[in-house]
Amino acid sequence: MTHRHDRTLKVGALARVEGEGAMYVRVRDGRVEKVRLDIYEPPRFFEAFLRGRAHTEPPDITARICGICPIAYQMSACRAIEDACGVTVDGPLGDLRRLLYCGEWIESHALHVYLLHAPDFLGYPGAVEMARDQRPVVERGLRLKKAGNAVMELLGGRAIHPVNVRVGGFHRTPPRTELAPLAETLRRARDDALATVEWAAGFEFPDFEHAHEHLALVADRYPLEGGILRRGTGRSFTAAEFEENVVEEQVPHSTALHARFTDGGTYLAGPLARYSLNRERLSPLARQAADLAGLGPVCRNPFRAILVRSVEIVYAVDEALRIIDGYEPPPRPAVPVPPREGTGCGVTEAPRGVLYHRYAIGPDGLIAAARIVPPTSQNQAAIEHDLGRFVASRLHLDDHALTHQCEQAIRNYDPCISCSTHFLDLTVERS
Amino acid sequence: MTIVLGVGNDFRRDDGAGPAVVAALRGRVAATLAVSDGEPARLIDLWAGADLAIVVDAVRCDPPDPGRVHELGAEFGGGAAGPATRPVTDHGLGLGDAVALGLAVDRMPARLRVLAIEGVDFGFGRGLTPRVAAAVGGVADRLVAALARTSSTH
């Protein structure tokens, strides 16, 4: 056990396709002096190279931003373009979009819960080691993930970077007969999802509460593909007012911009915020699962985000089944969205939280400007702040244990697949 | 069932070698063809239960010899141990993770062959470097011939 008053934890990273990150903790005189979550993902210039493209192209181009949540990018892009063009997509087409989004939530959350996060709670270095000991559990996670994949493949055309989404709706919509086998798969997935909540509820969670304001969409139903933005304080604003309420700032150690409210501090988007602001909008089954998991009306413990994600899997499966049961094929796969000069904004709930798009369309019908604010960058400042408080309460741990717990603390926020796997090397500089 | 899986990202230059081989096989073989980003759970879903899975992926070697093709093979009947190899791919999680996870949950093909094409440029953009592009054609031709022999023996 080390009780050194001065130490530096430096954690480097391997280059990943989806991003690069590192952690730096400096302790001086027994106090946490500096905590940085370095994000040095190379600039990707999406906002720049969207300029000059046709107004129909953002869903396909922005889907390439993320291999884990391409639907979120497509949905926010569609909503923003349709907003600019004065078109609303609702009815059966809106339901199909929601169904597709459910598929992405199921797949993304199952990946994080089972393959990335659970090993932390169960004392395994990774999912493979966990699978060797607990094969039925991991098989359940893989089945859930596959069920989400099946939804995305049917409606999106393929699970990675789907091709069937377009501004105004879809290129093709399925007949009822194609959804029937999907319903069978999802009914089995519902049992697996409930078992996931029960399983995760048995984990031990460190006592820790974050101190940030929540930000999530609220809507008639649990938020996925739209709604109004609401802060933990109750104040609400629309997608069009996003940039009046949220400011992004550059910090030297990160290529991801840090976000904060214009009138105050950092905030947290994602499952904890969504759940805490929308618990009453869960389906009865998902609410029951939340009760069984011991989740109260508000959850501020990032370690318990695995429970919230598990409850959200139950909800997404349940909601997908509700949509399939009531599905009537739309009269046409997409509504026309002729280009119109103007600006439109769209916000949806990616698995990791609020995802904002804004597009300006010029008189020639081409994109004149684009702005994309992903959830991971919105959460960076909150993660750093939490990490600092977390470290301060655990300075009695040796470097190895502290680093491991810091990694787990970062994974609580599911920042992205690259950041969430066990990628960290540790260097200790002793003063 | 035989499946050929091209692993990689065709927007990261030579990392697109695997998908390029699959594209070159379309219409030329009877095997199932698929492209994957290499995420382990998706890979094992694709190859589980196959008699033969052929994975074509790009690798980075030091010193590089772009276009050189490495071949690995393993059989998984009767609970045999898998290869300990872990190609240095351009993906966050490697093929080695997929094999380890597939073995742990018993979702492996009966036989797995890995064709790893050495790349040199994994930066942003489309298009393979010349020697990798040439290797892709060669690997595709080899697979067409090999799969024709396989199907004629059944």
PDB file of C-alpha atoms in Angstrom, chain A residues 166-387:
ATOM      1  CA  ARG A 166     -33.229   8.700 -45.942  1.00  0.00           C
ATOM      2  CA  VAL A 167     -34.445  12.210 -45.332  1.00  0.00           C
ATOM      3  CA  GLY A 168     -38.241  11.917 -45.210  1.00  0.00           C
ATOM      4  CA  GLY A 169     -38.292   8.265 -44.141  1.00  0.00           C
ATOM      5  CA  PHE A 170     -36.832   5.122 -45.674  1.00  0.00           C
ATOM      6  CA  HIS A 171     -35.898   3.816 -49.097  1.00  0.00           C
ATOM      7  CA  ARG A 172     -38.006   0.738 -48.379  1.00  0.00           C
ATOM      8  CA  THR A 173     -40.453  -0.115 -45.625  1.00  0.00           C
ATOM      9  CA  PRO A 174     -41.205  -3.692 -44.590  1.00  0.00           C
ATOM     10  CA  PRO A 175     -44.573  -5.437 -44.912  1.00  0.00           C
ATOM     11  CA  ARG A 176     -46.092  -6.807 -41.705  1.00  0.00           C
ATOM     12  CA  THR A 177     -44.977 -10.327 -42.593  1.00  0.00           C
ATOM     13  CA  GLU A 178     -41.319  -9.332 -42.370  1.00  0.00           C
ATOM     14  CA  LEU A 179     -41.765  -8.016 -38.849  1.00  0.00           C
ATOM     15  CA  ALA A 180     -43.335 -11.217 -37.481  1.00  0.00           C
ATOM     16  CA  PRO A 181     -40.059 -13.164 -37.104  1.00  0.00           C
ATOM     17  CA  LEU A 182     -38.524 -10.083 -35.526  1.00  0.00           C
ATOM     18  CA  ALA A 183     -41.285 -10.073 -32.917  1.00  0.00           C
ATOM     19  CA  GLU A 184     -40.440 -13.682 -32.048  1.00  0.00           C
ATOM     20  CA  THR A 185     -36.787 -12.745 -31.561  1.00  0.00           C
ATOM     21  CA  LEU A 186     -37.741  -9.756 -29.431  1.00  0.00           C
ATOM     22  CA  ARG A 187     -40.099 -11.741 -27.205  1.00  0.00           C
ATOM     23  CA  ARG A 188     -37.181 -13.987 -26.294  1.00  0.00           C
ATOM     24  CA  ALA A 189     -34.990 -10.915 -25.880  1.00  0.00           C
ATOM     25  CA  ARG A 190     -37.476  -9.462 -23.390  1.00  0.00           C
ATOM     26  CA  ASP A 191     -36.833 -12.383 -21.029  1.00  0.00           C
ATOM     27  CA  ASP A 192     -33.094 -11.948 -21.484  1.00  0.00           C
ATOM     28  CA  ALA A 193     -33.402  -8.222 -20.803  1.00  0.00           C
ATOM     29  CA  LEU A 194     -35.299  -8.787 -17.570  1.00  0.00           C
ATOM     30  CA  ALA A 195     -32.732 -11.376 -16.501  1.00  0.00           C
ATOM     31  CA  THR A 196     -30.020  -8.798 -17.234  1.00  0.00           C
ATOM     32  CA  VAL A 197     -31.559  -6.319 -14.804  1.00  0.00           C
ATOM     33  CA  GLU A 198     -31.858  -8.971 -12.116  1.00  0.00           C
ATOM     34  CA  TRP A 199     -28.230 -10.020 -12.688  1.00  0.00           C
ATOM     35  CA  ALA A 200     -26.800  -6.494 -12.680  1.00  0.00           C
ATOM     36  CA  ALA A 201     -28.810  -5.596  -9.570  1.00  0.00           C
ATOM     37  CA  GLY A 202     -26.637  -8.076  -7.672  1.00  0.00           C
ATOM     38  CA  PHE A 203     -23.415  -6.168  -8.371  1.00  0.00           C
ATOM     39  CA  GLU A 204     -21.732  -4.109  -5.685  1.00  0.00           C
ATOM     40  CA  PHE A 205     -21.720  -0.400  -6.441  1.00  0.00           C
ATOM     41  CA  PRO A 206     -19.293   2.059  -4.866  1.00  0.00           C
ATOM     42  CA  ASP A 207     -20.934   4.942  -3.048  1.00  0.00           C
ATOM     43  CA  PHE A 208     -20.500   7.904  -5.326  1.00  0.00           C
ATOM     44  CA  GLU A 209     -22.810  10.607  -6.606  1.00  0.00           C
ATOM     45  CA  HIS A 210     -22.049  13.035  -9.362  1.00  0.00           C
ATOM     46  CA  ALA A 211     -22.847  16.696  -8.801  1.00  0.00           C
ATOM     47  CA  HIS A 212     -23.808  17.770 -12.303  1.00  0.00           C
ATOM     48  CA  GLU A 213     -27.084  18.923 -13.703  1.00  0.00           C
ATOM     49  CA  HIS A 214     -28.779  16.401 -15.979  1.00  0.00           C
ATOM     50  CA  LEU A 215     -29.736  17.116 -19.574  1.00  0.00           C
ATOM     51  CA  ALA A 216     -32.021  14.875 -21.611  1.00  0.00           C
ATOM     52  CA  LEU A 217     -34.919  14.994 -23.994  1.00  0.00           C
ATOM     53  CA  VAL A 218     -38.404  14.569 -22.634  1.00  0.00           C
ATOM     54  CA  ALA A 219     -41.340  13.523 -24.781  1.00  0.00           C
ATOM     55  CA  ASP A 220     -44.704  11.791 -24.492  1.00  0.00           C
ATOM     56  CA  ARG A 221     -42.868   8.498 -24.400  1.00  0.00           C
ATOM     57  CA  TYR A 222     -39.403   7.657 -23.083  1.00  0.00           C
ATOM     58  CA  PRO A 223     -37.173   9.804 -25.321  1.00  0.00           C
ATOM     59  CA  LEU A 224     -35.457   8.374 -28.359  1.00  0.00           C
ATOM     60  CA  GLU A 225     -36.016  10.102 -31.678  1.00  0.00           C
ATOM     61  CA  GLY A 226     -37.189  13.520 -30.500  1.00  0.00           C
ATOM     62  CA  GLY A 227     -38.678  15.716 -27.824  1.00  0.00           C
ATOM     63  CA  ILE A 228     -37.843  18.862 -25.943  1.00  0.00           C
ATOM     64  CA  LEU A 229     -34.616  19.321 -23.999  1.00  0.00           C
ATOM     65  CA  ARG A 230     -34.985  19.475 -20.246  1.00  0.00           C
ATOM     66  CA  ARG A 231     -32.446  20.296 -17.556  1.00  0.00           C
ATOM     67  CA  GLY A 232     -32.402  18.778 -14.108  1.00  0.00           C
ATOM     68  CA  THR A 233     -33.591  22.093 -12.724  1.00  0.00           C
ATOM     69  CA  GLY A 234     -36.738  21.752 -14.814  1.00  0.00           C
ATOM     70  CA  ARG A 235     -35.873  24.448 -17.315  1.00  0.00           C
ATOM     71  CA  SER A 236     -36.637  23.368 -20.896  1.00  0.00           C
ATOM     72  CA  PHE A 237     -35.531  24.482 -24.311  1.00  0.00           C
ATOM     73  CA  THR A 238     -36.038  23.387 -27.893  1.00  0.00           C
ATOM     74  CA  ALA A 239     -33.523  21.975 -30.350  1.00  0.00           C
ATOM     75  CA  ALA A 240     -33.479  25.376 -32.055  1.00  0.00           C
ATOM     76  CA  GLU A 241     -32.439  26.954 -28.735  1.00  0.00           C
ATOM     77  CA  PHE A 242     -29.634  24.447 -28.070  1.00  0.00           C
ATOM     78  CA  GLU A 243     -26.802  26.827 -28.920  1.00  0.00           C
ATOM     79  CA  GLU A 244     -28.296  29.577 -26.756  1.00  0.00           C
ATOM     80  CA  ASN A 245     -28.163  27.207 -23.808  1.00  0.00           C
ATOM     81  CA  VAL A 246     -25.015  25.182 -24.432  1.00  0.00           C
ATOM     82  CA  VAL A 247     -21.575  26.500 -25.241  1.00  0.00           C
ATOM     83  CA  GLU A 248     -18.647  24.402 -26.423  1.00  0.00           C
ATOM     84  CA  GLU A 249     -15.111  25.368 -25.460  1.00  0.00           C
ATOM     85  CA  GLN A 250     -11.731  24.181 -26.545  1.00  0.00           C
ATOM     86  CA  VAL A 251      -9.335  22.934 -23.882  1.00  0.00           C
ATOM     87  CA  PRO A 252      -5.653  22.360 -24.596  1.00  0.00           C
ATOM     88  CA  HIS A 253      -5.578  18.642 -23.798  1.00  0.00           C
ATOM     89  CA  SER A 254      -8.564  17.522 -25.841  1.00  0.00           C
ATOM     90  CA  THR A 255      -9.624  17.627 -29.463  1.00  0.00           C
ATOM     91  CA  ALA A 256     -13.144  17.012 -28.189  1.00  0.00           C
ATOM     92  CA  LEU A 257     -14.780  20.279 -27.220  1.00  0.00           C
ATOM     93  CA  HIS A 258     -15.986  20.563 -23.639  1.00  0.00           C
ATOM     94  CA  ALA A 259     -19.601  21.636 -23.233  1.00  0.00           C
ATOM     95  CA  ARG A 260     -21.313  23.549 -20.461  1.00  0.00           C
ATOM     96  CA  PHE A 261     -24.510  25.474 -19.976  1.00  0.00           C
ATOM     97  CA  THR A 262     -24.179  29.106 -20.966  1.00  0.00           C
ATOM     98  CA  ASP A 263     -25.476  30.141 -17.557  1.00  0.00           C
ATOM     99  CA  GLY A 264     -23.439  27.776 -15.497  1.00  0.00           C
ATOM    100  CA  GLY A 265     -21.478  24.623 -15.139  1.00  0.00           C
ATOM    101  CA  THR A 266     -20.987  21.203 -16.570  1.00  0.00           C
ATOM    102  CA  TYR A 267     -23.828  18.829 -17.177  1.00  0.00           C
ATOM    103  CA  LEU A 268     -24.279  15.160 -17.769  1.00  0.00           C
ATOM    104  CA  ALA A 269     -26.202  13.604 -20.643  1.00  0.00           C
ATOM    105  CA  GLY A 270     -26.868   9.897 -21.151  1.00  0.00           C
ATOM    106  CA  PRO A 271     -28.666   7.099 -19.321  1.00  0.00           C
ATOM    107  CA  LEU A 272     -28.587   8.637 -15.825  1.00  0.00           C
ATOM    108  CA  ALA A 273     -30.010  11.917 -17.109  1.00  0.00           C
ATOM    109  CA  ARG A 274     -32.560  10.234 -19.345  1.00  0.00           C
ATOM    110  CA  TYR A 275     -33.787   7.965 -16.602  1.00  0.00           C
ATOM    111  CA  SER A 276     -33.887  10.640 -13.924  1.00  0.00           C
ATOM    112  CA  LEU A 277     -35.935  12.979 -16.123  1.00  0.00           C
ATOM    113  CA  ASN A 278     -38.172  10.335 -17.696  1.00  0.00           C
ATOM    114  CA  ARG A 279     -38.689   7.488 -15.263  1.00  0.00           C
ATOM    115  CA  GLU A 280     -42.472   7.865 -15.364  1.00  0.00           C
ATOM    116  CA  ARG A 281     -42.393   7.502 -19.152  1.00  0.00           C
ATOM    117  CA  LEU A 282     -40.912   4.004 -19.032  1.00  0.00           C
ATOM    118  CA  SER A 283     -43.249   1.185 -19.992  1.00  0.00           C
ATOM    119  CA  PRO A 284     -44.854  -0.575 -16.995  1.00  0.00           C
ATOM    120  CA  LEU A 285     -42.557  -3.569 -17.478  1.00  0.00           C
ATOM    121  CA  ALA A 286     -39.406  -1.423 -17.592  1.00  0.00           C
ATOM    122  CA  ARG A 287     -40.571   0.590 -14.586  1.00  0.00           C
ATOM    123  CA  GLN A 288     -41.153  -2.641 -12.715  1.00  0.00           C
ATOM    124  CA  ALA A 289     -37.642  -3.744 -13.654  1.00  0.00           C
ATOM    125  CA  ALA A 290     -36.267  -0.436 -12.362  1.00  0.00           C
ATOM    126  CA  ASP A 291     -38.079  -1.002  -9.068  1.00  0.00           C
ATOM    127  CA  LEU A 292     -36.661  -4.510  -8.800  1.00  0.00           C
ATOM    128  CA  ALA A 293     -33.190  -3.114  -9.449  1.00  0.00           C
ATOM    129  CA  GLY A 294     -33.632  -0.684  -6.592  1.00  0.00           C
ATOM    130  CA  LEU A 295     -33.436   2.384  -8.795  1.00  0.00           C
ATOM    131  CA  GLY A 296     -35.218   5.305  -7.176  1.00  0.00           C
ATOM    132  CA  PRO A 297     -36.795   8.227  -8.986  1.00  0.00           C
ATOM    133  CA  VAL A 298     -33.389   9.775  -9.674  1.00  0.00           C
ATOM    134  CA  CYS A 299     -30.048   8.036 -10.167  1.00  0.00           C
ATOM    135  CA  ARG A 300     -26.847  10.071  -9.727  1.00  0.00           C
ATOM    136  CA  ASN A 301     -24.359   7.241  -9.166  1.00  0.00           C
ATOM    137  CA  PRO A 302     -22.415   6.721 -12.419  1.00  0.00           C
ATOM    138  CA  PHE A 303     -21.476   3.186 -11.354  1.00  0.00           C
ATOM    139  CA  ARG A 304     -25.177   2.310 -11.380  1.00  0.00           C
ATOM    140  CA  ALA A 305     -25.443   3.403 -15.002  1.00  0.00           C
ATOM    141  CA  ILE A 306     -25.093  -0.281 -15.878  1.00  0.00           C
ATOM    142  CA  LEU A 307     -28.424  -0.813 -14.118  1.00  0.00           C
ATOM    143  CA  VAL A 308     -30.051   2.044 -15.990  1.00  0.00           C
ATOM    144  CA  ARG A 309     -28.736   0.719 -19.302  1.00  0.00           C
ATOM    145  CA  SER A 310     -30.162  -2.686 -18.432  1.00  0.00           C
ATOM    146  CA  VAL A 311     -33.555  -1.134 -17.677  1.00  0.00           C
ATOM    147  CA  GLU A 312     -33.338   0.782 -20.956  1.00  0.00           C
ATOM    148  CA  ILE A 313     -32.754  -2.508 -22.789  1.00  0.00           C
ATOM    149  CA  VAL A 314     -35.994  -3.802 -21.267  1.00  0.00           C
ATOM    150  CA  TYR A 315     -37.706  -0.617 -22.394  1.00  0.00           C
ATOM    151  CA  ALA A 316     -36.279  -0.732 -25.930  1.00  0.00           C
ATOM    152  CA  VAL A 317     -37.329  -4.361 -26.399  1.00  0.00           C
ATOM    153  CA  ASP A 318     -40.769  -3.676 -24.954  1.00  0.00           C
ATOM    154  CA  GLU A 319     -41.200  -0.564 -27.087  1.00  0.00           C
ATOM    155  CA  ALA A 320     -40.057  -2.370 -30.230  1.00  0.00           C
ATOM    156  CA  LEU A 321     -42.687  -5.039 -29.616  1.00  0.00           C
ATOM    157  CA  ARG A 322     -45.371  -2.393 -29.053  1.00  0.00           C
ATOM    158  CA  ILE A 323     -44.513  -0.751 -32.369  1.00  0.00           C
ATOM    159  CA  ILE A 324     -44.461  -4.047 -34.252  1.00  0.00           C
ATOM    160  CA  ASP A 325     -47.797  -5.111 -32.754  1.00  0.00           C
ATOM    161  CA  GLY A 326     -49.468  -1.909 -33.941  1.00  0.00           C
ATOM    162  CA  TYR A 327     -47.634  -1.590 -37.237  1.00  0.00           C
ATOM    163  CA  GLU A 328     -49.525  -0.686 -40.376  1.00  0.00           C
ATOM    164  CA  PRO A 329     -47.256  -0.181 -43.384  1.00  0.00           C
ATOM    165  CA  PRO A 330     -47.108   3.451 -44.443  1.00  0.00           C
ATOM    166  CA  PRO A 331     -48.626   4.336 -47.829  1.00  0.00           C
ATOM    167  CA  ARG A 332     -45.182   5.286 -49.129  1.00  0.00           C
ATOM    168  CA  PRO A 333     -41.672   4.696 -47.757  1.00  0.00           C
ATOM    169  CA  ALA A 334     -40.800   8.399 -47.493  1.00  0.00           C
ATOM    170  CA  VAL A 335     -42.465  11.777 -47.648  1.00  0.00           C
ATOM    171  CA  PRO A 336     -41.017  14.326 -50.071  1.00  0.00           C
ATOM    172  CA  VAL A 337     -38.576  16.772 -48.521  1.00  0.00           C
ATOM    173  CA  PRO A 338     -37.805  19.420 -51.146  1.00  0.00           C
ATOM    174  CA  PRO A 339     -34.857  21.622 -50.192  1.00  0.00           C
ATOM    175  CA  ARG A 340     -35.644  25.023 -48.745  1.00  0.00           C
ATOM    176  CA  GLU A 341     -33.291  27.787 -47.784  1.00  0.00           C
ATOM    177  CA  GLY A 342     -33.021  28.033 -44.028  1.00  0.00           C
ATOM    178  CA  THR A 343     -31.644  26.462 -40.890  1.00  0.00           C
ATOM    179  CA  GLY A 344     -32.887  23.400 -39.049  1.00  0.00           C
ATOM    180  CA  CYS A 345     -31.954  21.673 -35.812  1.00  0.00           C
ATOM    181  CA  GLY A 346     -32.437  18.124 -34.616  1.00  0.00           C
ATOM    182  CA  VAL A 347     -31.788  16.443 -31.285  1.00  0.00           C
ATOM    183  CA  THR A 348     -32.222  12.767 -30.488  1.00  0.00           C
ATOM    184  CA  GLU A 349     -31.086  10.478 -27.683  1.00  0.00           C
ATOM    185  CA  ALA A 350     -28.098   8.433 -28.769  1.00  0.00           C
ATOM    186  CA  PRO A 351     -27.347   5.554 -26.384  1.00  0.00           C
ATOM    187  CA  ARG A 352     -24.704   7.807 -24.784  1.00  0.00           C
ATOM    188  CA  GLY A 353     -26.972  10.869 -24.608  1.00  0.00           C
ATOM    189  CA  VAL A 354     -28.138  13.992 -26.375  1.00  0.00           C
ATOM    190  CA  LEU A 355     -26.928  14.325 -29.981  1.00  0.00           C
ATOM    191  CA  TYR A 356     -27.439  17.707 -31.644  1.00  0.00           C
ATOM    192  CA  HIS A 357     -27.251  18.508 -35.378  1.00  0.00           C
ATOM    193  CA  ARG A 358     -27.784  21.845 -37.098  1.00  0.00           C
ATOM    194  CA  TYR A 359     -27.723  22.432 -40.841  1.00  0.00           C
ATOM    195  CA  ALA A 360     -28.060  25.607 -42.870  1.00  0.00           C
ATOM    196  CA  ILE A 361     -29.325  25.053 -46.392  1.00  0.00           C
ATOM    197  CA  GLY A 362     -28.419  27.673 -48.992  1.00  0.00           C
ATOM    198  CA  PRO A 363     -30.543  29.008 -51.854  1.00  0.00           C
ATOM    199  CA  ASP A 364     -28.972  26.378 -54.135  1.00  0.00           C
ATOM    200  CA  GLY A 365     -30.352  23.597 -51.910  1.00  0.00           C
ATOM    201  CA  LEU A 366     -26.883  22.599 -50.737  1.00  0.00           C
ATOM    202  CA  ILE A 367     -25.605  22.449 -47.165  1.00  0.00           C
ATOM    203  CA  ALA A 368     -24.042  25.800 -46.332  1.00  0.00           C
ATOM    204  CA  ALA A 369     -23.097  25.061 -42.720  1.00  0.00           C
ATOM    205  CA  ALA A 370     -23.228  22.136 -40.304  1.00  0.00           C
ATOM    206  CA  ARG A 371     -22.760  21.717 -36.581  1.00  0.00           C
ATOM    207  CA  ILE A 372     -22.682  18.412 -34.709  1.00  0.00           C
ATOM    208  CA  VAL A 373     -22.443  18.116 -30.920  1.00  0.00           C
ATOM    209  CA  PRO A 374     -22.041  14.472 -29.859  1.00  0.00           C
ATOM    210  CA  PRO A 375     -22.822  13.247 -26.341  1.00  0.00           C
ATOM    211  CA  THR A 376     -19.311  12.068 -25.532  1.00  0.00           C
ATOM    212  CA  SER A 377     -17.829  15.533 -25.910  1.00  0.00           C
ATOM    213  CA  GLN A 378     -20.678  17.020 -23.863  1.00  0.00           C
ATOM    214  CA  ASN A 379     -19.806  14.663 -21.026  1.00  0.00           C
ATOM    215  CA  GLN A 380     -16.022  15.136 -21.062  1.00  0.00           C
ATOM    216  CA  ALA A 381     -15.896  17.904 -18.481  1.00  0.00           C
ATOM    217  CA  ALA A 382     -18.274  16.055 -16.159  1.00  0.00           C
ATOM    218  CA  ILE A 383     -16.211  12.877 -16.437  1.00  0.00           C
ATOM    219  CA  GLU A 384     -13.013  14.755 -15.566  1.00  0.00           C
ATOM    220  CA  HIS A 385     -14.667  16.448 -12.623  1.00  0.00           C
ATOM    221  CA  ASP A 386     -16.043  13.156 -11.297  1.00  0.00           C
ATOM    222  CA  LEU A 387     -12.695  11.467 -11.772  1.00  0.00           C
TER     223      LEU A 387
END
